[in-house]
Every structure is written in C-alpha cells, then in structure tokens.
C-alpha positions as protocol buffer text, in pm:
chain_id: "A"
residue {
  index: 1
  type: UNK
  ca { x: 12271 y: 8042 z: 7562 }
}
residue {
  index: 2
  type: UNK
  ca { x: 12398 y: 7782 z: 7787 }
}
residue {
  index: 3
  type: UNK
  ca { x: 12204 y: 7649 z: 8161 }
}
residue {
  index: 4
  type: UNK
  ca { x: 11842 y: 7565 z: 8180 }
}
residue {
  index: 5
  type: UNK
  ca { x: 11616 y: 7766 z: 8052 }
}
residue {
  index: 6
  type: UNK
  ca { x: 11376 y: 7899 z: 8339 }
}
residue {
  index: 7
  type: UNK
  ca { x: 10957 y: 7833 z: 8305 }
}
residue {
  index: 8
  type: UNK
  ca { x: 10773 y: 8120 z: 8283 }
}
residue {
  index: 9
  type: UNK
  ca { x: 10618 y: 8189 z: 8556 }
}
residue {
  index: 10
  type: UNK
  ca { x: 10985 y: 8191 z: 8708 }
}
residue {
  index: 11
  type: UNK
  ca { x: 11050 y: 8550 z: 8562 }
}
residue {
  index: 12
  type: UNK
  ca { x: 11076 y: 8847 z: 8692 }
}
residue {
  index: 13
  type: UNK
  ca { x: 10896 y: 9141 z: 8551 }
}
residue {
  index: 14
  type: UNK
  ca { x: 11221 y: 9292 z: 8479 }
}
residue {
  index: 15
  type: UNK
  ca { x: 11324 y: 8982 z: 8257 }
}
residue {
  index: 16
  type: UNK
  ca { x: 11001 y: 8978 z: 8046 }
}
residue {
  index: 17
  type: UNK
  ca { x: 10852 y: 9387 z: 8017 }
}
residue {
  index: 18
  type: UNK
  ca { x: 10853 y: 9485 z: 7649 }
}
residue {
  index: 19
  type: UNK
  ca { x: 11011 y: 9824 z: 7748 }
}
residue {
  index: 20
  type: UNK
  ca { x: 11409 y: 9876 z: 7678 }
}
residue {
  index: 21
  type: UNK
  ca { x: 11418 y: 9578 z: 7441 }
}
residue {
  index: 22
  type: UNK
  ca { x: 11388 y: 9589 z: 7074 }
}
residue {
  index: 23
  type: UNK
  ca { x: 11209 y: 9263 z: 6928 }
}
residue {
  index: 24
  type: UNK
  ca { x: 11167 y: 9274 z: 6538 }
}
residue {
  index: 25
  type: UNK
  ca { x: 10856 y: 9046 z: 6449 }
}
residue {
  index: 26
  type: UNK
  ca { x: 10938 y: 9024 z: 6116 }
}
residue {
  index: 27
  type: UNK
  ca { x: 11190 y: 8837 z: 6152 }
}
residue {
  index: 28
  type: UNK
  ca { x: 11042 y: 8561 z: 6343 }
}
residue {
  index: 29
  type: UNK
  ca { x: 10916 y: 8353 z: 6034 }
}
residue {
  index: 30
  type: UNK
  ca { x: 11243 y: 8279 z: 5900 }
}
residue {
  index: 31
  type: UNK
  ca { x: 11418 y: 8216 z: 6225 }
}
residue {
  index: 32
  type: UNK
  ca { x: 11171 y: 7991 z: 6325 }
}
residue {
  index: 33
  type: UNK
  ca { x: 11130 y: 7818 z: 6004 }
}
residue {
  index: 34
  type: UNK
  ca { x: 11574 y: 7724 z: 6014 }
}
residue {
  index: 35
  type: UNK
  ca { x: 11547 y: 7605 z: 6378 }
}
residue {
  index: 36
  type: UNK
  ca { x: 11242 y: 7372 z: 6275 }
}
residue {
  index: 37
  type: UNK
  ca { x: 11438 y: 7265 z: 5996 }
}
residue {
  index: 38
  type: UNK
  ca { x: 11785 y: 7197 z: 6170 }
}
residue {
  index: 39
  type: UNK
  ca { x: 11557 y: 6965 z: 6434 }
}
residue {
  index: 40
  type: UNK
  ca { x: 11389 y: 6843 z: 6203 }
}
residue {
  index: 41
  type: UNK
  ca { x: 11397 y: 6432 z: 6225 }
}
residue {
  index: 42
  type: UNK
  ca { x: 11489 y: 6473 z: 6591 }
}
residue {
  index: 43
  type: UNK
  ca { x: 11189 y: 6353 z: 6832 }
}
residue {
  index: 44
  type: UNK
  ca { x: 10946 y: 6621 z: 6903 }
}
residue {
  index: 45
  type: UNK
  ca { x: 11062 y: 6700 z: 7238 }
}
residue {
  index: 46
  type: UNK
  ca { x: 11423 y: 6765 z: 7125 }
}
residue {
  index: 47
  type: UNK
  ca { x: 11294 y: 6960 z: 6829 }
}
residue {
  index: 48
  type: UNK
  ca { x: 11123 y: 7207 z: 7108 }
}
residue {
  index: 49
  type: UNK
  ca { x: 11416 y: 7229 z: 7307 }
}
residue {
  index: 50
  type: UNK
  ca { x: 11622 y: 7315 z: 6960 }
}
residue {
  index: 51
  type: UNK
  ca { x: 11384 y: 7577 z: 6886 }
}
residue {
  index: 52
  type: UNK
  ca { x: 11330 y: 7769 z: 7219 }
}
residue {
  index: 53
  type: UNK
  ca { x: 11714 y: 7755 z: 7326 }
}
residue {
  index: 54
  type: UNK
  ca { x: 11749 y: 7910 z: 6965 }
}
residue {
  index: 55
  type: UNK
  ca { x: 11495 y: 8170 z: 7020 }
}
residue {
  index: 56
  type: UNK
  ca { x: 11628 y: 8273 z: 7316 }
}
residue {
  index: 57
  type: UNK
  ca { x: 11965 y: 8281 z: 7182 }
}
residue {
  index: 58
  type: UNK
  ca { x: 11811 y: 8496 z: 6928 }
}
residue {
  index: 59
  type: UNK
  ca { x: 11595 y: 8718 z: 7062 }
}
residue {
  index: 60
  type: UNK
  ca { x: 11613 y: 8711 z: 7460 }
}
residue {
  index: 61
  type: UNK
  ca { x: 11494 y: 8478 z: 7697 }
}
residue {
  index: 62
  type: UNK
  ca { x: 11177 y: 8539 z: 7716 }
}
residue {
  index: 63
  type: UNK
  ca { x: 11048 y: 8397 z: 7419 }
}
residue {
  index: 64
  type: UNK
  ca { x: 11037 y: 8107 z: 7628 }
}
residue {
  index: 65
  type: UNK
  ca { x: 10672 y: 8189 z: 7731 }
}
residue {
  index: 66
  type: UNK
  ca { x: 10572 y: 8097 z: 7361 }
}
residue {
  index: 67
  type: UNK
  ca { x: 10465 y: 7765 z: 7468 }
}
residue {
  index: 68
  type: UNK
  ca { x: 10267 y: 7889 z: 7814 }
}
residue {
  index: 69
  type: UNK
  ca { x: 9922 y: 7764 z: 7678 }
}
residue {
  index: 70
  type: UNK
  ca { x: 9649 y: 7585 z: 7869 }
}
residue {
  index: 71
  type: UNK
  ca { x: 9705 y: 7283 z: 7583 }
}
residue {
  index: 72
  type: UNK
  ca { x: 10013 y: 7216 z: 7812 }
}
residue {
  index: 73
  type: UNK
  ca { x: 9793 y: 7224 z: 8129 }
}
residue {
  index: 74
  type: UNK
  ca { x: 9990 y: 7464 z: 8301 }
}
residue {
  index: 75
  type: UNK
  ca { x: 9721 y: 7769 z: 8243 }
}
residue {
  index: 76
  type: UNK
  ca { x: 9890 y: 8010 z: 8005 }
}
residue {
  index: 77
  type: UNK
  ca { x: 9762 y: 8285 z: 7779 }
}
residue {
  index: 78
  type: UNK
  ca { x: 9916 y: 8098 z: 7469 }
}
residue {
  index: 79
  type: UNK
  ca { x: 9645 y: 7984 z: 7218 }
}
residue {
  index: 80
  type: UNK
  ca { x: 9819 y: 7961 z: 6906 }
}
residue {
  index: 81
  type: UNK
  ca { x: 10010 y: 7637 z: 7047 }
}
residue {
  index: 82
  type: UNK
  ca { x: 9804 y: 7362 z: 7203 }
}
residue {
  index: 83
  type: UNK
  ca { x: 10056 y: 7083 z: 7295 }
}
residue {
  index: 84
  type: UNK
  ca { x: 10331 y: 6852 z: 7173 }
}
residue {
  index: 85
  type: UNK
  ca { x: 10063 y: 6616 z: 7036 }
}
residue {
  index: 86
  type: UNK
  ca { x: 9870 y: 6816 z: 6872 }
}
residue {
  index: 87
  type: UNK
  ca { x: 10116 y: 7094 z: 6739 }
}
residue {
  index: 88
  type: UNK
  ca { x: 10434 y: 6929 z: 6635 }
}
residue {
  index: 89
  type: UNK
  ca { x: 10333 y: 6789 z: 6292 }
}
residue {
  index: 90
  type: UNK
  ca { x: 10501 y: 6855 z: 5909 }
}
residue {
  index: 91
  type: UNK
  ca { x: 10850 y: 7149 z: 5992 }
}
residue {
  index: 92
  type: UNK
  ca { x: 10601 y: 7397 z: 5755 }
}
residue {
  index: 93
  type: UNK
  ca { x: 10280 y: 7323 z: 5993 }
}
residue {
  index: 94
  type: UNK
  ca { x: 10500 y: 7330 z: 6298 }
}
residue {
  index: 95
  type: UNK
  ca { x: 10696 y: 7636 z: 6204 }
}
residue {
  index: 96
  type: UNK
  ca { x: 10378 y: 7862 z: 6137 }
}
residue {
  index: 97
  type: UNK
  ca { x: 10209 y: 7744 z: 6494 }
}
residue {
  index: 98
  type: UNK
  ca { x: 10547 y: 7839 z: 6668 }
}
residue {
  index: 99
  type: UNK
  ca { x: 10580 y: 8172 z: 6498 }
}
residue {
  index: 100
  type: UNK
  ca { x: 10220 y: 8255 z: 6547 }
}
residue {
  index: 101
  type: UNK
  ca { x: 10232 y: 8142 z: 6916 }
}
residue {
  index: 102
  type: UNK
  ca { x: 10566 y: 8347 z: 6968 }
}
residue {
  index: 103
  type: UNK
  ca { x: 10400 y: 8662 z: 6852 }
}
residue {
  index: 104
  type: UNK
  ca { x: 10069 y: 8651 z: 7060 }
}
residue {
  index: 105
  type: UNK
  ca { x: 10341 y: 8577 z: 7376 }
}
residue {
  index: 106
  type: UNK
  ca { x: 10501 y: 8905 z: 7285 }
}
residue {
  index: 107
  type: UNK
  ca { x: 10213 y: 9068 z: 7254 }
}
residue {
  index: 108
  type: UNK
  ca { x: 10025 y: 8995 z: 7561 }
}
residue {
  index: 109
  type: UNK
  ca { x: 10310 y: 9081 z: 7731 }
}
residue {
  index: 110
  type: UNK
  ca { x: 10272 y: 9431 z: 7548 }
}
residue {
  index: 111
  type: UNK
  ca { x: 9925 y: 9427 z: 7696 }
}
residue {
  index: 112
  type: UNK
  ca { x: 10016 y: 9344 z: 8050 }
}
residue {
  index: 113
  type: UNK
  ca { x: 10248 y: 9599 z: 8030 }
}
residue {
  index: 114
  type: UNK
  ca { x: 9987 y: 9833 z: 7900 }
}
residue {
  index: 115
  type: UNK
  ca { x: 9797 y: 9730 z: 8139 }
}
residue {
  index: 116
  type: UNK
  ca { x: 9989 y: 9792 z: 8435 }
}
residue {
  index: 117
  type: UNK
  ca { x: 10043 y: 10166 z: 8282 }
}
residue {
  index: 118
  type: UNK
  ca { x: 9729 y: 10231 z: 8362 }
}
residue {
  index: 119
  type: UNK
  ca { x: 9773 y: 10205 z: 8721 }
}
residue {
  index: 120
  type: UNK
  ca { x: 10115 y: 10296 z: 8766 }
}
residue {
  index: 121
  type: UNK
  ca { x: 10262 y: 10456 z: 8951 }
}
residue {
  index: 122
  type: UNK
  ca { x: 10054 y: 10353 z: 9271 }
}
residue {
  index: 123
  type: UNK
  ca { x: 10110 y: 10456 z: 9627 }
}
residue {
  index: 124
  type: UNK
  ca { x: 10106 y: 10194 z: 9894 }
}
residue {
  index: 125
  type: UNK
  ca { x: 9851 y: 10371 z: 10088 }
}
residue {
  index: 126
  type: UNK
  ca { x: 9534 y: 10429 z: 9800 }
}
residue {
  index: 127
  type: UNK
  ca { x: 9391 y: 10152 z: 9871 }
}
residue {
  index: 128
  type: UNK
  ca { x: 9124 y: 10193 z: 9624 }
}
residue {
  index: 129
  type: UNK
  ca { x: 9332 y: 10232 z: 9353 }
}
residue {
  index: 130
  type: UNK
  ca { x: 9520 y: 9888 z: 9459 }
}
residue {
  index: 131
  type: UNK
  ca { x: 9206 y: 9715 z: 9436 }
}
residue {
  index: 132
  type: UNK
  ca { x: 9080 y: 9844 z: 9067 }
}
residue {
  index: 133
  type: UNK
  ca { x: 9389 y: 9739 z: 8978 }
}
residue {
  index: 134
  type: UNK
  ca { x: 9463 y: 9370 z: 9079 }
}
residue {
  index: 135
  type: UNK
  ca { x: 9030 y: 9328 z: 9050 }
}
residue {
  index: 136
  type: UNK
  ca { x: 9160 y: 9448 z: 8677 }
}
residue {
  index: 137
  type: UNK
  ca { x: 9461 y: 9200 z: 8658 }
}
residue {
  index: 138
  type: UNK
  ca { x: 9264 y: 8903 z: 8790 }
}
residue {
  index: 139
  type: UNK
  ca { x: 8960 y: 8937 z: 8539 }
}
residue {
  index: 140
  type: UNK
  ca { x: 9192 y: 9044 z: 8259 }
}
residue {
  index: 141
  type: UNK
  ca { x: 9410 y: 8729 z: 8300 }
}
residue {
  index: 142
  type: UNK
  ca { x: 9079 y: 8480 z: 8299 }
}
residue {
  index: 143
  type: UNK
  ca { x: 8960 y: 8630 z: 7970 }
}
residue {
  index: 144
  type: UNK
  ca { x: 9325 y: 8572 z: 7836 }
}
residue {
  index: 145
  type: UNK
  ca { x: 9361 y: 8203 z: 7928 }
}
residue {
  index: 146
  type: UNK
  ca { x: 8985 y: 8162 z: 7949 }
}
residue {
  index: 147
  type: UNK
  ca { x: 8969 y: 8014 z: 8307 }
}
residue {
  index: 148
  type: UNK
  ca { x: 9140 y: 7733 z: 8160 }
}
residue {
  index: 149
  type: UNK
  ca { x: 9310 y: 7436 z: 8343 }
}
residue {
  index: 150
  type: UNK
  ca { x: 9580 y: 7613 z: 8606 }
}
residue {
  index: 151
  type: UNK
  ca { x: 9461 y: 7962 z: 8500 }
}
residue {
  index: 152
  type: UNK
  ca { x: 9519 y: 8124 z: 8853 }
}
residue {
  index: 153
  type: UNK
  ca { x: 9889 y: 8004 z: 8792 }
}
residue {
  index: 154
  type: UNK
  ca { x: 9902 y: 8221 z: 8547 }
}
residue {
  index: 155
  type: UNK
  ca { x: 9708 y: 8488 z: 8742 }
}
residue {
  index: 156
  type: UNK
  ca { x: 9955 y: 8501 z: 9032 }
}
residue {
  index: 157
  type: UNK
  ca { x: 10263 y: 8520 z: 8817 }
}
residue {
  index: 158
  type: UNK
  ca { x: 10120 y: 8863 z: 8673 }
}
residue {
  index: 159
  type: UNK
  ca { x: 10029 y: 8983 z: 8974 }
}
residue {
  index: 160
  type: UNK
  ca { x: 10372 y: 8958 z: 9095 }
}
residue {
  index: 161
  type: UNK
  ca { x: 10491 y: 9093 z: 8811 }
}
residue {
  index: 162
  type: UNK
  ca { x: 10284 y: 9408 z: 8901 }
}
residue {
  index: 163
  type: UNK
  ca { x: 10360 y: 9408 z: 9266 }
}
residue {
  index: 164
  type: UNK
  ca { x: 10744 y: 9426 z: 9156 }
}
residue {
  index: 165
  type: UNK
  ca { x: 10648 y: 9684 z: 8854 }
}
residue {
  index: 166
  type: UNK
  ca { x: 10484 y: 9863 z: 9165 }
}
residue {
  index: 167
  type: UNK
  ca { x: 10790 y: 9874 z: 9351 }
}
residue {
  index: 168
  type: UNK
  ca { x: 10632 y: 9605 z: 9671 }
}
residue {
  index: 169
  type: UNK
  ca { x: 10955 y: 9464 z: 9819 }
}
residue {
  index: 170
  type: UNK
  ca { x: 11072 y: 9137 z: 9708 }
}
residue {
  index: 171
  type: UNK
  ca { x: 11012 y: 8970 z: 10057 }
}
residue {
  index: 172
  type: UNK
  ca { x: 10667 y: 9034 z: 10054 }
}
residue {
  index: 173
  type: UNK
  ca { x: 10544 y: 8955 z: 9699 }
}
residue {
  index: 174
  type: UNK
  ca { x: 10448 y: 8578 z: 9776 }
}
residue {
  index: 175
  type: UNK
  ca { x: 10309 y: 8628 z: 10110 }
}
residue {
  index: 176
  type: UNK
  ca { x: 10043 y: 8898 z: 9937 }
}
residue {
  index: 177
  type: UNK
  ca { x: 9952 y: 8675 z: 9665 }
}
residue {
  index: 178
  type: UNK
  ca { x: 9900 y: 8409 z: 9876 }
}
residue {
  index: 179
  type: UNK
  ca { x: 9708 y: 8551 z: 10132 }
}
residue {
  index: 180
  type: UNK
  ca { x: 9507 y: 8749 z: 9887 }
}
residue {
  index: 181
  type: UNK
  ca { x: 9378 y: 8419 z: 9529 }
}
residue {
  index: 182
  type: UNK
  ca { x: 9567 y: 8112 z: 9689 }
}
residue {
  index: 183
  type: UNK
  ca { x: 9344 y: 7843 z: 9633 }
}
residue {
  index: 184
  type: UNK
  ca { x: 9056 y: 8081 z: 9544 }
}
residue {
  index: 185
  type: UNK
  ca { x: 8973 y: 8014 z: 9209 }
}
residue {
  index: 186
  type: UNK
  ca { x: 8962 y: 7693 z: 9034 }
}
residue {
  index: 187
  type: UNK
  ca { x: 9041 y: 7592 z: 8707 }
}
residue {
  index: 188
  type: UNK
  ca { x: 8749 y: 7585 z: 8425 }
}
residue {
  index: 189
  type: UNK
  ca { x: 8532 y: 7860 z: 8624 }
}
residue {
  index: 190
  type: UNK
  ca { x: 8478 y: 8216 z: 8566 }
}
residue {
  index: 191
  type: UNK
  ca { x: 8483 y: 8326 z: 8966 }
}
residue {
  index: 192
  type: UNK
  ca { x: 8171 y: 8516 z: 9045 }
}
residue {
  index: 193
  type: UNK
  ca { x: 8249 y: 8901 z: 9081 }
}
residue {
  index: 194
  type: UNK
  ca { x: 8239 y: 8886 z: 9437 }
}
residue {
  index: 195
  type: UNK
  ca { x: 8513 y: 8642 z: 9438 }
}
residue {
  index: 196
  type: UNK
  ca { x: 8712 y: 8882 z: 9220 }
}
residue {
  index: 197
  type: UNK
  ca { x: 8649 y: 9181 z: 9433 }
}
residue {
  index: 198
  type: UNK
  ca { x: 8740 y: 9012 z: 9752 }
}
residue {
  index: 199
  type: UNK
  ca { x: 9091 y: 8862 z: 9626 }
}
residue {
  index: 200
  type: UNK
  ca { x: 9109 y: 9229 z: 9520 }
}
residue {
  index: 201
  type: UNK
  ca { x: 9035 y: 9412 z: 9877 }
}
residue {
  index: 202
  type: UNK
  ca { x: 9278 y: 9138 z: 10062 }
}
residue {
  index: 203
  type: UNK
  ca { x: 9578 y: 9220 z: 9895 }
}
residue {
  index: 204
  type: UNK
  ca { x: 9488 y: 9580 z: 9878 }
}
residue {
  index: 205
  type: UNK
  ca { x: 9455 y: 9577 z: 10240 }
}
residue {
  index: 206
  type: UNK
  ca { x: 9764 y: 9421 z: 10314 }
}
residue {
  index: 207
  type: UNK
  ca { x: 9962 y: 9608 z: 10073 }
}
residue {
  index: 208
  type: UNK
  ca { x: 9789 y: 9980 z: 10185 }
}
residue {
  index: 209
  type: UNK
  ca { x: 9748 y: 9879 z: 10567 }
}
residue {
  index: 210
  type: UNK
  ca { x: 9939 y: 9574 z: 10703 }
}
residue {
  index: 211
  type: UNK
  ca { x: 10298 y: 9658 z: 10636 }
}
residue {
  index: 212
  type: UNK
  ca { x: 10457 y: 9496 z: 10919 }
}
C-alpha cells in the first residue's frame, strides 16, 4: 500500500463498516508477530509504521484505528494499546499488545455498526427517533473511551459516521455536528444527562426541521 496512511477519524463510514469485508482474526497473531519481527531493531516509531502499513496491506486500511487509544491522547476506544512508551517493549510483548489492540478495533467497530442497526433506517423527519439515537451514540462512545482525554473527538467521528450510514448529505455532516457537541463536552468528564440530551435534540432538530 503506497501514500500516507489516513488517521482515523479521517474515514468514512464506508471505509471502516464491518459489512462486505471478510476479516479472519485468526490470523492476526502470526501476521503481527512477522511484521514485529522484520522491524524489529528499527526505532519504535519506524517499527509502528512497519507494522500498520503491513496490516493494511494485509487486511484493509482500516486496521489503522488499532492504535486510536486515549494513551495516545487523541481520545480513542483502543485500550489494549496505551502509547509508544509504554507499549513498544520485547517483539513477543509488543506483538501480543498489537494483536490484542487490533482485535478490540475490529470489534468495536462491529458494535458501532450494531449499533447503528438499531436505528436504521431513520427518516429525516422523526425527530424523536434522531434523538434516541445520537443521545445513544454520544453516551455509548464515553463508556467506550471512558471520557478520556479528546473523547468527544472520538464522539463526533461516529456520529458522522452515522449521519452518512443515515444517508444526511455530505455537505451538511460537519455543520450538524458542530452545531449540535462542538465544544460541549470536555475531556475527563462524564457530561450530566442533560448535556447529553440537549446535544441530542440540536442535531435532531436540525436534521428533522432545519433543512435549508
């Protein structure tokens, strides 16, 4: 896979949704364990680089989420991996926390998807179905990176991703999200439930009423 590798919260739905892809987990050991070891004497950041351009080589590139933890202060869902400090140590150590963190990025993009399911499909106009849903999505995010450092990043990536799993035009996506948790929440705090409810109603309203 050759060009830069994009950050995660620089996907679209479309480029990370479990559905339509195959992804055998069993796999993952081993073909984590010969990247680590073909980097292995290289400096740690090199030795990341190695590995995720080879998992996405491998298996797609989404794998690249696998390091979107909170250790890396950007607010992720990732626990398995904390940081390059912390995680890169022995290729056997190193190998295991990659793997493990690889998997729980799959699968908690399994859950989102699930997730979304629930809602889905969702017609621009029920507005109180728009605002179980992204009241949902916010609280079910914050549980997953535990209102960590940069957690809202995390929570307006996935609501974009539902917004374009919802069919909401392209054009508008940002503008909602914006208008509905920019600079609402905070990092380390669990928002009160009326905080949560009204980030929900705002972009409900827009979405079901303001579509000019």
């Amino acid at each position: 896979m050759t060009g830069a590798l994009p950050y995660p919260s620089e996907f679209r739905w479309a480029d990370v949704d479990p559905a339509g892809r195959t992804f055998d987990r069993d796999t993952v050991p081993k073909v984590v364990a010969a990247l680590v070891g073909s980097a292995d004497g290289l400096a740690a950041h090199v030795l990341l680089a190695t590995v995720t351009a080879g998992l996405a080589e491998r298996y797609g590139s989404w794998t690249v989420g696998w390091r979107w933890s909170s250790g890396e202060d950007s607010g992720g869902p990732v626990t398995a991996w904390c940081c390059q400090t912390h995680s890169v140590t022995t290729p056997e150590a190193t190998a295991a926390t990659i793997t493990a963190a690889l998997l729980e990025w799959h699968d908690w993009l399994t859950d989102m998807a699930q997730r979304f399911g629930r809602f889905l499909p969702l017609p621009v106009d029920d507005l109180d179905g728009w605002e179980r849903a992204v009241a949902h999505l916010i609280t079910a995010v914050g549980e997953s990176t535990r209102y960590d450092s940069s957690w809202y990043d995390c929570c307006e990536t996935v609501l974009g991703w539902f917004l374009e799993a919802a069919g909401i035009e392209e054009s508008r996506r940002a503008d909602l999200i914006m208008y509905a948790v920019g600079g609402r929440f905070t990092s380390w705090v669990d928002p009160p439930r009326e905080s949560v409810r009204a980030a929900a109603e705002d972009l409900a309203i827009r979405i079901a009423v303001d579509r000019d």
